[in-house]
Structure formats: structure tokens, C-alpha cells
Amino acid sequence: EKGGYEHFMLKEIHEQPEALRQTLRGKIRDGKVDLGDLGIKPSRIGKIYIVACGTAYHAGVVGKLVIEKLARIPVETDIASEFRYRDILWQSDDLMIVISQSGETADTLAALREAKRQGIKVLAVTNVVGSSVAREADKVIYTHAGPEIAVASTKAYSTQLLIMYLLALYLAQERKTLTTEEIEIITSELMKIDEKVEEVLKQEEKIKKLAEKYQKVESTFFLGRSFDYAVAMEGALKLKEISYIHAEAYAAGELKHGPLALISEGVPVLALITQDNLVEKSMSNIKEVKARGAVVVAICKSNLQEACQECDEQILLPEVQSLLTPILSVVPLQIFAYYMAVFKGADVDKPRNLAKSVTVE
Ligand code: F6R
């Protein structure tokens, strides 16, 4: 049932290209994105609230960046257990998007119910047909990731990201905030993203060696800006939940406002460097941590390799538009977390204290 892999998590990491293909199927035709009726006219949406927990929340952070960038709609992304207790200034033209692999997460479901009580349309992004979230939302877009068994989410996350891109493009297309040509450029890249993920997966051995080298560390940091920060949060969550190693994600520019004090000799810093317009800024943060003895592992888009020379290790990603890099850059972090856990002898698929679906509040 593990298809020859030692753990479900590794199997599911490798299933990502296929999961992306399945999720994309039928949604792009002749360069246009078709998501059907959203239950609210794209031109009428005033504001979007994206609400989710854990990994799904991290997909929502990317969703915010990409919807704002492409479709020019204000978006707030919030953790469901926080959102529920806020006093939201609801407007009738708001749209709520809930993201949940299982479709059963108690806090996410409660946020959905609150929106419905307010008469707000809810769009659900879920992996499970017939789940509570799928039944109660006005409209469902499924991630076709297939069953995810490992507690640590991998292929559900990458397919959630894909839906965020498709949704942003669809809204941009309907609101005419992008031209047909601009949309086509991104959709054609999305149609090849599965092959690029395959390329990243080929670096498994190299990443495994890094994990072997750093298996004894007590603490790690993940840095990035913009889309890279969103992925840094996901990489840190993966590492802590399965390897029990302390991992913290920081927006690179926030370092000097406190956390830099924690950087000491030999601390691994995983730096995501994939945003063409932010390389210089990120490199200046890397110089700061290196000056304090950190070892820097760069997850770097291949055209930016030159700028990343100073990093101690480099994992190169195939060329892709900056805004699409999360689908690629998360993969080395998943593999890194996986092997860190394996080297520690941890129960990779069933980490201590955690359940696959959190149905308590
Ligand atoms: C982390 C992980 C969790 C879930 C979170 C939400 O790897 O799997 O953080 O993402 O519990 O679960 P769903 O998506 O089922 O609502």
C-alpha cells in the first residue's frame, strides 16, 4: 500500500506531480481558466477572507498574495481559531474561502458556519468529497490529491496552492485585471509545473545528505520574503511536526527586529531565494546571519544562482515565474523534514501528539 516507499509521507511527496495533474484537469481550456459558477459574481466581490488551519493556512497565505496581485481584490488570510473570535466587519459582497484537506477541522467548520449565518457566500477548497466543509459550503473546488495518509500534509498543500493560482487567474480573467495574453503566460506555466516538480524530486539524494549532516542540530530557521516567507512557514512546520526539531520561520526583513539574537555558530538557516525582485534584499539578510556563524542552505531559483554563491549549500529550482515558485520550493523542504525525521528515528507518518484531522476546538 506504500507503493514500495518506506513511509506514506515519502510516497505522497512523490505523488505530487500526479496530484497536480489531476487537480488541473479540465480547469484550463484554450488558455482560459474555467472554475464554473462561484456562487458570487467575480466583479461583485468586495473582499475575500481566507480561513484555514496549519498547512492549509499556509496555502491561504500564498492565496492572499496571488489574488491581490492578479485579481486586485483585498484579501485577509487568517487562522480559523483566531478568525472565529474576531469581530469581522462583514459586508454583503464579501466572499469566504475555507481551505481544508479533510474538510472536518472543527475551527475551520465553525468559521464557515459563522459566515453562512451572516449571509456570506462560502467557497470551500477540500480534498474529501462529502466532508462537512464540502456539504456546508455554497461551492466546492476539490483538490484531487487522492487520499493523504501521512499526518504531515504534502500533496494536499501543493494542490491547494494550485487551486489558489487557478482561482486568482479566474478572478483576474473575469474582472479583466489581466489581459488574455498575461493569463495565457501563467496558465501555460501551470500546465508544465508537474514536470518541474519532477525535476526538483530528482534532488532527493542531495537533500538527504544535507539532512544527514544536520540531523543533530537543536534549532533551525527558515527565512524568506513574500511568497518565500509563506513557504518558509510551511517548511518550518513540516520540520517541527515530524522531526521534533525546533524550527522557526521569519520574514527575512523582520530578523533584525529581534530574532537575529538567536542566531549562533552552526545554526542551519534555510533561505528561500526565488523572488527575482527581492534577491538583493534577501542576500543582505543572509550576510547578517552568516556573519553570526549560521550555515545557510539556499533554496534558490536557478537564474538567481549567481547571487546565492555566498550560501554554504544550494538547492536549485528550475526556472519559473517568481509567483509560481511555492509549488516548487516547498518540495526540498518536505524532503528535508522527512529525512531529518528518518535519521532521528521518529515515527514519520504518525508524529507524537498529532492527529490527521483535528475535530476538537
Ligand atoms: C500539517 C498538517 C496540519 C493540517 C491542519 C489542517 O502537516 O497537516 O497542520 O494542515 O490540521 O487540516 P485540514 O486541512 O484537514 O483542515
CSV table of C-alpha atoms and ligand atoms in Angstrom, one decimal:
chain,number,residue,atom,x,y,z
A,1,GLU,CA,0.0,0.0,0.0
A,2,LYS,CA,3.0,2.3,0.4
A,3,GLY,CA,3.9,1.5,-3.2
A,4,GLY,CA,7.5,0.4,-2.3
A,5,TYR,CA,8.2,3.5,-0.2
A,6,GLU,CA,9.2,3.2,3.4
A,7,HIS,CA,6.6,5.7,4.6
A,8,PHE,CA,3.4,7.2,3.3
A,9,MET,CA,4.9,10.7,3.6
A,10,LEU,CA,7.6,9.9,1.1
A,11,LYS,CA,5.1,8.2,-1.2
A,12,GLU,CA,2.9,11.3,-1.0
A,13,ILE,CA,5.8,13.7,-1.7
A,14,HIS,CA,6.5,11.7,-4.9
A,15,GLU,CA,2.8,11.7,-5.8
A,16,GLN,CA,2.8,15.4,-6.2
A,17,PRO,CA,3.3,15.7,-9.9
A,18,GLU,CA,0.3,13.3,-10.5
A,19,ALA,CA,-1.8,15.1,-7.9
A,20,LEU,CA,-1.2,18.4,-9.6
A,21,ARG,CA,-2.1,16.9,-13.0
A,22,GLN,CA,-5.4,15.5,-11.6
A,23,THR,CA,-6.2,18.8,-9.9
A,24,LEU,CA,-5.6,20.8,-13.0
A,25,ARG,CA,-7.6,18.6,-15.3
A,26,GLY,CA,-10.4,20.3,-17.1
A,27,LYS,CA,-9.8,23.7,-15.5
A,28,ILE,CA,-7.7,25.3,-18.3
A,29,ARG,CA,-9.1,25.3,-21.8
A,30,ASP,CA,-7.5,27.3,-24.6
A,31,GLY,CA,-5.6,29.4,-22.2
A,32,LYS,CA,-8.7,30.3,-20.2
A,33,VAL,CA,-9.5,29.2,-16.7
A,34,ASP,CA,-12.9,27.6,-16.0
A,35,LEU,CA,-14.0,27.1,-12.5
A,36,GLY,CA,-17.7,27.4,-13.1
A,37,ASP,CA,-20.1,29.4,-11.1
A,38,LEU,CA,-18.6,30.6,-7.8
A,39,GLY,CA,-22.0,31.5,-6.3
A,40,ILE,CA,-21.0,35.2,-6.4
A,41,LYS,CA,-20.1,37.2,-9.5
A,42,PRO,CA,-16.3,37.9,-9.6
A,43,SER,CA,-17.0,41.5,-10.4
A,44,ARG,CA,-19.1,41.9,-7.3
A,45,ILE,CA,-16.6,40.6,-4.7
A,46,GLY,CA,-15.6,43.4,-2.4
A,47,LYS,CA,-13.3,41.5,-0.1
A,48,ILE,CA,-12.1,37.9,0.5
A,49,TYR,CA,-11.5,36.2,3.8
A,50,ILE,CA,-9.4,33.0,3.5
A,51,VAL,CA,-9.7,30.9,6.6
A,52,ALA,CA,-7.8,27.7,7.4
A,53,CYS,CA,-5.5,25.9,9.9
A,54,GLY,CA,-1.9,24.7,9.8
A,55,THR,CA,-0.7,23.8,6.3
A,56,ALA,CA,-3.9,24.8,4.7
A,57,TYR,CA,-3.5,28.2,6.3
A,58,HIS,CA,0.0,28.4,4.7
A,59,ALA,CA,-1.6,27.7,1.3
A,60,GLY,CA,-4.0,30.6,2.1
A,61,VAL,CA,-1.1,33.0,2.7
A,62,VAL,CA,0.0,32.3,-0.9
A,63,GLY,CA,-3.6,32.7,-2.0
A,64,LYS,CA,-3.8,36.2,-0.5
A,65,LEU,CA,-0.6,37.3,-2.2
A,66,VAL,CA,-1.6,35.9,-5.6
A,67,ILE,CA,-5.2,37.1,-5.6
A,68,GLU,CA,-4.2,40.6,-4.6
A,69,LYS,CA,-1.5,40.6,-7.2
A,70,LEU,CA,-3.5,39.3,-10.1
A,71,ALA,CA,-7.2,40.0,-9.4
A,72,ARG,CA,-6.8,43.2,-7.3
A,73,ILE,CA,-9.2,42.1,-4.6
A,74,PRO,CA,-8.3,42.8,-1.0
A,75,VAL,CA,-7.8,39.6,0.9
A,76,GLU,CA,-7.3,38.7,4.5
A,77,THR,CA,-5.9,35.3,5.4
A,78,ASP,CA,-6.5,34.2,9.0
A,79,ILE,CA,-6.1,31.1,11.2
A,80,ALA,CA,-9.5,29.7,11.8
A,81,SER,CA,-9.2,29.5,15.6
A,82,GLU,CA,-8.3,33.2,15.6
A,83,PHE,CA,-10.8,34.3,12.9
A,84,ARG,CA,-13.7,32.9,14.9
A,85,TYR,CA,-13.2,35.3,17.8
A,86,ARG,CA,-12.6,38.4,15.8
A,87,ASP,CA,-15.4,41.0,15.2
A,88,ILE,CA,-15.4,40.9,11.5
A,89,LEU,CA,-16.9,44.0,9.7
A,90,TRP,CA,-19.0,41.8,7.4
A,91,GLN,CA,-20.2,43.2,4.1
A,92,SER,CA,-22.7,41.5,1.8
A,93,ASP,CA,-20.2,41.4,-1.0
A,94,ASP,CA,-17.6,39.5,1.0
A,95,LEU,CA,-16.5,36.0,0.0
A,96,MET,CA,-15.1,33.5,2.4
A,97,ILE,CA,-12.8,30.8,1.2
A,98,VAL,CA,-12.1,27.9,3.5
A,99,ILE,CA,-9.2,25.5,2.8
A,100,SER,CA,-9.2,22.1,4.5
A,101,GLN,CA,-7.7,18.9,3.3
A,102,SER,CA,-10.0,16.7,5.5
A,103,GLY,CA,-13.0,19.1,5.4
A,104,GLU,CA,-13.6,18.2,9.0
A,105,THR,CA,-11.4,20.6,11.0
A,106,ALA,CA,-13.5,22.0,13.8
A,107,ASP,CA,-12.4,25.6,13.8
A,108,THR,CA,-12.5,25.9,10.0
A,109,LEU,CA,-16.0,24.5,10.0
A,110,ALA,CA,-17.1,26.9,12.8
A,111,ALA,CA,-15.7,29.9,10.7
A,112,LEU,CA,-17.6,28.7,7.7
A,113,ARG,CA,-20.8,28.4,9.8
A,114,GLU,CA,-20.4,31.9,11.1
A,115,ALA,CA,-20.0,33.3,7.5
A,116,LYS,CA,-23.2,31.5,6.5
A,117,ARG,CA,-25.0,32.9,9.5
A,118,GLN,CA,-24.0,36.3,8.2
A,119,GLY,CA,-25.4,35.5,4.7
A,120,ILE,CA,-21.9,35.5,3.2
A,121,LYS,CA,-21.0,33.1,0.3
A,122,VAL,CA,-18.5,30.4,1.2
A,123,LEU,CA,-16.2,28.7,-1.3
A,124,ALA,CA,-14.5,25.5,0.0
A,125,VAL,CA,-11.3,24.0,-1.2
A,126,THR,CA,-11.1,20.5,0.1
A,127,ASN,CA,-9.8,17.1,-0.7
A,128,VAL,CA,-12.6,15.0,0.7
A,129,VAL,CA,-15.8,14.5,-1.2
A,130,GLY,CA,-18.8,14.5,1.2
A,131,SER,CA,-16.9,16.1,4.1
A,132,SER,CA,-18.7,18.5,6.4
A,133,VAL,CA,-17.0,21.5,4.8
A,134,ALA,CA,-17.9,20.3,1.3
A,135,ARG,CA,-21.5,19.8,2.3
A,136,GLU,CA,-22.0,23.1,4.0
A,137,ALA,CA,-20.2,25.5,1.6
A,138,ASP,CA,-22.0,27.2,-1.3
A,139,LYS,CA,-19.4,26.0,-3.8
A,140,VAL,CA,-16.6,23.4,-3.6
A,141,ILE,CA,-13.4,23.2,-5.6
A,142,TYR,CA,-11.8,19.8,-5.0
A,143,THR,CA,-8.1,19.2,-4.8
A,144,HIS,CA,-7.7,15.8,-6.5
A,145,ALA,CA,-4.7,14.8,-4.4
A,146,GLY,CA,-6.0,11.4,-3.6
A,147,PRO,CA,-6.1,10.0,0.0
A,148,GLU,CA,-3.4,11.6,2.2
A,149,ILE,CA,-2.5,9.2,4.9
A,150,ALA,CA,0.6,10.7,6.5
A,151,VAL,CA,-0.2,13.2,9.2
A,152,ALA,CA,2.2,15.7,7.7
A,153,SER,CA,0.5,17.2,4.7
A,154,THR,CA,2.4,17.4,1.4
A,155,LYS,CA,0.4,16.7,-1.7
A,156,ALA,CA,-2.7,18.3,-0.3
A,157,TYR,CA,-0.7,21.5,0.2
A,158,SER,CA,0.7,21.6,-3.3
A,159,THR,CA,-2.7,21.0,-4.8
A,160,GLN,CA,-4.2,23.7,-2.6
A,161,LEU,CA,-1.6,26.1,-3.9
A,162,LEU,CA,-2.6,25.1,-7.5
A,163,ILE,CA,-6.2,25.9,-6.7
A,164,MET,CA,-5.1,29.3,-5.3
A,165,TYR,CA,-3.4,30.1,-8.6
A,166,LEU,CA,-6.3,29.0,-10.7
A,167,LEU,CA,-8.7,31.0,-8.5
A,168,ALA,CA,-6.6,34.1,-8.8
A,169,LEU,CA,-6.4,33.7,-12.5
A,170,TYR,CA,-10.1,33.0,-12.9
A,171,LEU,CA,-10.9,36.1,-10.9
A,172,ALA,CA,-8.4,38.2,-12.9
A,173,GLN,CA,-9.9,36.9,-16.1
A,174,GLU,CA,-13.5,37.7,-15.1
A,175,ARG,CA,-12.6,41.1,-13.6
A,176,LYS,CA,-10.3,41.9,-16.6
A,177,THR,CA,-7.4,42.9,-14.3
A,178,LEU,CA,-5.1,40.9,-16.6
A,179,THR,CA,-5.1,40.6,-20.4
A,180,THR,CA,-5.8,37.4,-22.2
A,181,GLU,CA,-2.1,37.2,-23.1
A,182,GLU,CA,-1.0,37.7,-19.5
A,183,ILE,CA,-3.3,34.9,-18.3
A,184,GLU,CA,-2.0,32.6,-21.1
A,185,ILE,CA,1.6,33.1,-20.0
A,186,ILE,CA,0.8,31.9,-16.5
A,187,THR,CA,-1.6,29.1,-17.4
A,188,SER,CA,1.0,27.7,-19.8
A,189,GLU,CA,3.5,27.6,-17.0
A,190,LEU,CA,1.0,25.9,-14.7
A,191,MET,CA,0.4,23.2,-17.3
A,192,LYS,CA,4.1,22.3,-17.1
A,193,ILE,CA,4.5,22.7,-13.3
A,194,ASP,CA,4.2,18.9,-12.7
A,195,GLU,CA,7.3,18.3,-14.8
A,196,LYS,CA,9.2,20.9,-12.9
A,197,VAL,CA,8.2,19.3,-9.6
A,198,GLU,CA,9.6,16.0,-11.1
A,199,GLU,CA,12.9,17.8,-11.7
A,200,VAL,CA,13.0,19.0,-8.1
A,201,LEU,CA,12.3,15.5,-6.8
A,202,LYS,CA,15.4,14.3,-8.6
A,203,GLN,CA,17.5,16.1,-6.0
A,204,GLU,CA,16.3,13.8,-3.2
A,205,GLU,CA,19.7,12.3,-2.6
A,206,LYS,CA,21.4,15.6,-2.3
A,207,ILE,CA,18.8,16.8,0.2
A,208,LYS,CA,19.0,13.5,2.2
A,209,LYS,CA,22.8,14.1,2.5
A,210,LEU,CA,22.1,17.6,4.0
A,211,ALA,CA,19.6,16.1,6.5
A,212,GLU,CA,22.3,13.5,7.4
A,213,LYS,CA,24.7,16.3,8.0
A,214,TYR,CA,22.4,18.4,10.1
A,215,GLN,CA,20.5,15.6,11.9
A,216,LYS,CA,21.9,16.5,15.4
A,217,VAL,CA,21.0,20.2,15.4
A,218,GLU,CA,18.6,21.5,18.0
A,219,SER,CA,17.3,24.5,16.3
A,220,THR,CA,16.7,25.8,12.7
A,221,PHE,CA,15.5,28.9,11.0
A,222,PHE,CA,13.6,29.3,7.7
A,223,LEU,CA,13.8,32.7,6.0
A,224,GLY,CA,12.0,34.3,3.1
A,225,ARG,CA,10.2,37.3,1.8
A,226,SER,CA,6.8,37.5,0.2
A,227,PHE,CA,6.0,34.1,-1.4
A,228,ASP,CA,9.2,32.8,0.1
A,229,TYR,CA,8.0,33.7,3.6
A,230,ALA,CA,4.8,31.8,3.1
A,231,VAL,CA,6.8,28.7,2.1
A,232,ALA,CA,9.3,29.2,4.9
A,233,MET,CA,6.4,28.9,7.4
A,234,GLU,CA,5.3,25.6,5.8
A,235,GLY,CA,8.9,24.3,5.7
A,236,ALA,CA,9.3,25.1,9.4
A,237,LEU,CA,6.0,23.4,10.3
A,238,LYS,CA,6.9,20.2,8.4
A,239,LEU,CA,10.3,20.0,10.2
A,240,LYS,CA,9.0,20.6,13.7
A,241,GLU,CA,6.0,18.3,13.4
A,242,ILE,CA,7.8,15.2,12.3
A,243,SER,CA,11.4,15.6,13.5
A,244,TYR,CA,10.6,17.5,16.7
A,245,ILE,CA,13.5,19.8,16.0
A,246,HIS,CA,12.8,23.4,16.8
A,247,ALA,CA,12.1,25.3,13.6
A,248,GLU,CA,11.2,29.0,13.2
A,249,ALA,CA,10.1,30.8,10.2
A,250,TYR,CA,10.7,34.5,9.9
A,251,ALA,CA,10.1,37.1,7.3
A,252,ALA,CA,13.7,37.9,6.3
A,253,GLY,CA,13.2,41.6,6.9
A,254,GLU,CA,12.0,41.0,10.4
A,255,LEU,CA,15.2,39.3,11.6
A,256,LYS,CA,16.9,42.4,12.9
A,257,HIS,CA,13.9,43.3,15.0
A,258,GLY,CA,14.7,40.6,17.5
A,259,PRO,CA,15.3,37.1,16.2
A,260,LEU,CA,18.8,37.8,15.0
A,261,ALA,CA,19.8,37.4,18.7
A,262,LEU,CA,19.1,33.7,18.4
A,263,ILE,CA,21.5,33.1,15.5
A,264,SER,CA,24.7,31.5,16.8
A,265,GLU,CA,27.6,29.4,15.4
A,266,GLY,CA,26.5,26.4,13.3
A,267,VAL,CA,22.7,27.1,13.3
A,268,PRO,CA,21.2,26.0,10.0
A,269,VAL,CA,19.3,28.7,8.2
A,270,LEU,CA,17.2,27.5,5.3
A,271,ALA,CA,16.9,30.5,3.0
A,272,LEU,CA,14.3,30.7,0.2
A,273,ILE,CA,15.5,32.9,-2.6
A,274,THR,CA,13.2,32.7,-5.5
A,275,GLN,CA,11.8,36.2,-6.0
A,276,ASP,CA,13.5,38.0,-8.8
A,277,ASN,CA,12.8,41.4,-7.4
A,278,LEU,CA,13.8,40.6,-3.8
A,279,VAL,CA,17.2,38.9,-4.2
A,280,GLU,CA,19.3,41.7,-3.1
A,281,LYS,CA,17.3,42.4,0.0
A,282,SER,CA,17.3,38.7,0.9
A,283,MET,CA,21.1,38.4,0.3
A,284,SER,CA,21.7,41.3,2.7
A,285,ASN,CA,19.8,39.3,5.4
A,286,ILE,CA,21.8,36.3,4.6
A,287,LYS,CA,25.0,38.2,5.1
A,288,GLU,CA,23.7,39.2,8.6
A,289,VAL,CA,23.2,35.6,9.6
A,290,LYS,CA,26.4,34.3,8.1
A,291,ALA,CA,28.3,37.0,10.0
A,292,ARG,CA,27.0,35.4,13.1
A,293,GLY,CA,28.1,31.9,12.1
A,294,ALA,CA,24.9,30.4,10.7
A,295,VAL,CA,25.2,27.8,7.9
A,296,VAL,CA,23.0,28.9,5.1
A,297,VAL,CA,21.2,26.4,2.8
A,298,ALA,CA,19.7,28.3,-0.1
A,299,ILE,CA,16.7,27.0,-1.9
A,300,CYS,CA,17.3,29.1,-5.0
A,301,LYS,CA,15.7,29.6,-8.4
A,302,SER,CA,18.4,28.7,-11.0
A,303,ASN,CA,18.6,32.1,-12.6
A,304,LEU,CA,19.5,33.6,-9.2
A,305,GLN,CA,22.3,31.1,-8.5
A,306,GLU,CA,24.9,33.8,-9.1
A,307,ALA,CA,23.5,35.9,-6.3
A,308,CYS,CA,23.3,32.9,-3.9
A,309,GLN,CA,27.0,32.0,-4.3
A,310,GLU,CA,27.8,33.1,-0.8
A,311,CYS,CA,25.4,30.5,0.7
A,312,ASP,CA,27.0,27.3,2.1
A,313,GLU,CA,24.8,25.0,0.2
A,314,GLN,CA,22.5,25.4,-2.7
A,315,ILE,CA,19.4,23.6,-3.9
A,316,LEU,CA,18.5,24.8,-7.3
A,317,LEU,CA,14.9,25.1,-8.6
A,318,PRO,CA,14.0,25.1,-12.3
A,319,GLU,CA,13.2,28.4,-13.9
A,320,VAL,CA,9.6,29.5,-13.4
A,321,GLN,CA,7.8,32.8,-12.9
A,322,SER,CA,8.5,34.2,-9.4
A,323,LEU,CA,4.9,34.0,-8.3
A,324,LEU,CA,4.7,30.3,-9.0
A,325,THR,CA,7.8,29.2,-7.1
A,326,PRO,CA,6.0,28.0,-3.9
A,327,ILE,CA,4.8,24.8,-5.7
A,328,LEU,CA,8.5,24.0,-6.4
A,329,SER,CA,10.3,25.4,-3.4
A,330,VAL,CA,8.3,23.5,-0.8
A,331,VAL,CA,9.4,20.2,-2.2
A,332,PRO,CA,13.0,20.3,-1.0
A,333,LEU,CA,11.7,21.4,2.5
A,334,GLN,CA,9.3,18.4,2.6
A,335,ILE,CA,12.1,16.1,1.7
A,336,PHE,CA,14.5,17.7,4.2
A,337,ALA,CA,11.9,17.4,7.0
A,338,TYR,CA,11.2,13.8,6.0
A,339,TYR,CA,14.9,12.7,6.2
A,340,MET,CA,15.6,14.7,9.4
A,341,ALA,CA,12.8,12.6,11.0
A,342,VAL,CA,14.0,9.4,9.5
A,343,PHE,CA,17.6,10.0,10.8
A,344,LYS,CA,16.2,10.7,14.2
A,345,GLY,CA,14.2,7.5,14.1
A,346,ALA,CA,10.9,9.3,14.6
A,347,ASP,CA,7.6,7.9,13.6
A,348,VAL,CA,7.3,9.8,10.4
A,349,ASP,CA,3.8,9.1,9.4
A,350,LYS,CA,2.3,9.4,12.9
A,351,PRO,CA,4.2,12.0,14.8
A,352,ARG,CA,3.6,12.2,18.6
A,353,ASN,CA,0.7,14.2,19.9
A,354,LEU,CA,-0.8,14.8,16.5
A,355,ALA,CA,-3.9,13.6,14.7
A,356,LYS,CA,-4.6,13.8,10.9
A,357,SER,CA,-7.8,15.6,11.4
A,358,VAL,CA,-8.4,18.0,14.3
A,359,THR,CA,-12.1,17.8,15.2
A,360,VAL,CA,-11.8,19.4,18.6
A,361,GLU,CA,-11.7,23.2,19.0
B,1,F6R,C1,0.5,19.8,8.9
B,1,F6R,C2,-0.9,19.4,8.9
B,1,F6R,C3,-1.9,20.3,9.6
B,1,F6R,C4,-3.2,20.5,8.8
B,1,F6R,C5,-4.3,21.2,9.7
B,1,F6R,C6,-5.5,21.5,8.9
B,1,F6R,O1,1.3,19.0,8.1
B,1,F6R,O2,-1.3,18.5,8.2
B,1,F6R,O3,-1.4,21.5,10.0
B,1,F6R,O4,-2.9,21.2,7.7
B,1,F6R,O5,-4.6,20.4,10.8
B,1,F6R,O6,-6.1,20.3,8.4
B,1,F6R,P1,-7.2,20.3,7.3
B,1,F6R,O7,-6.5,20.8,6.0
B,1,F6R,O8,-7.7,18.9,7.2
B,1,F6R,O9,-8.3,21.3,7.7
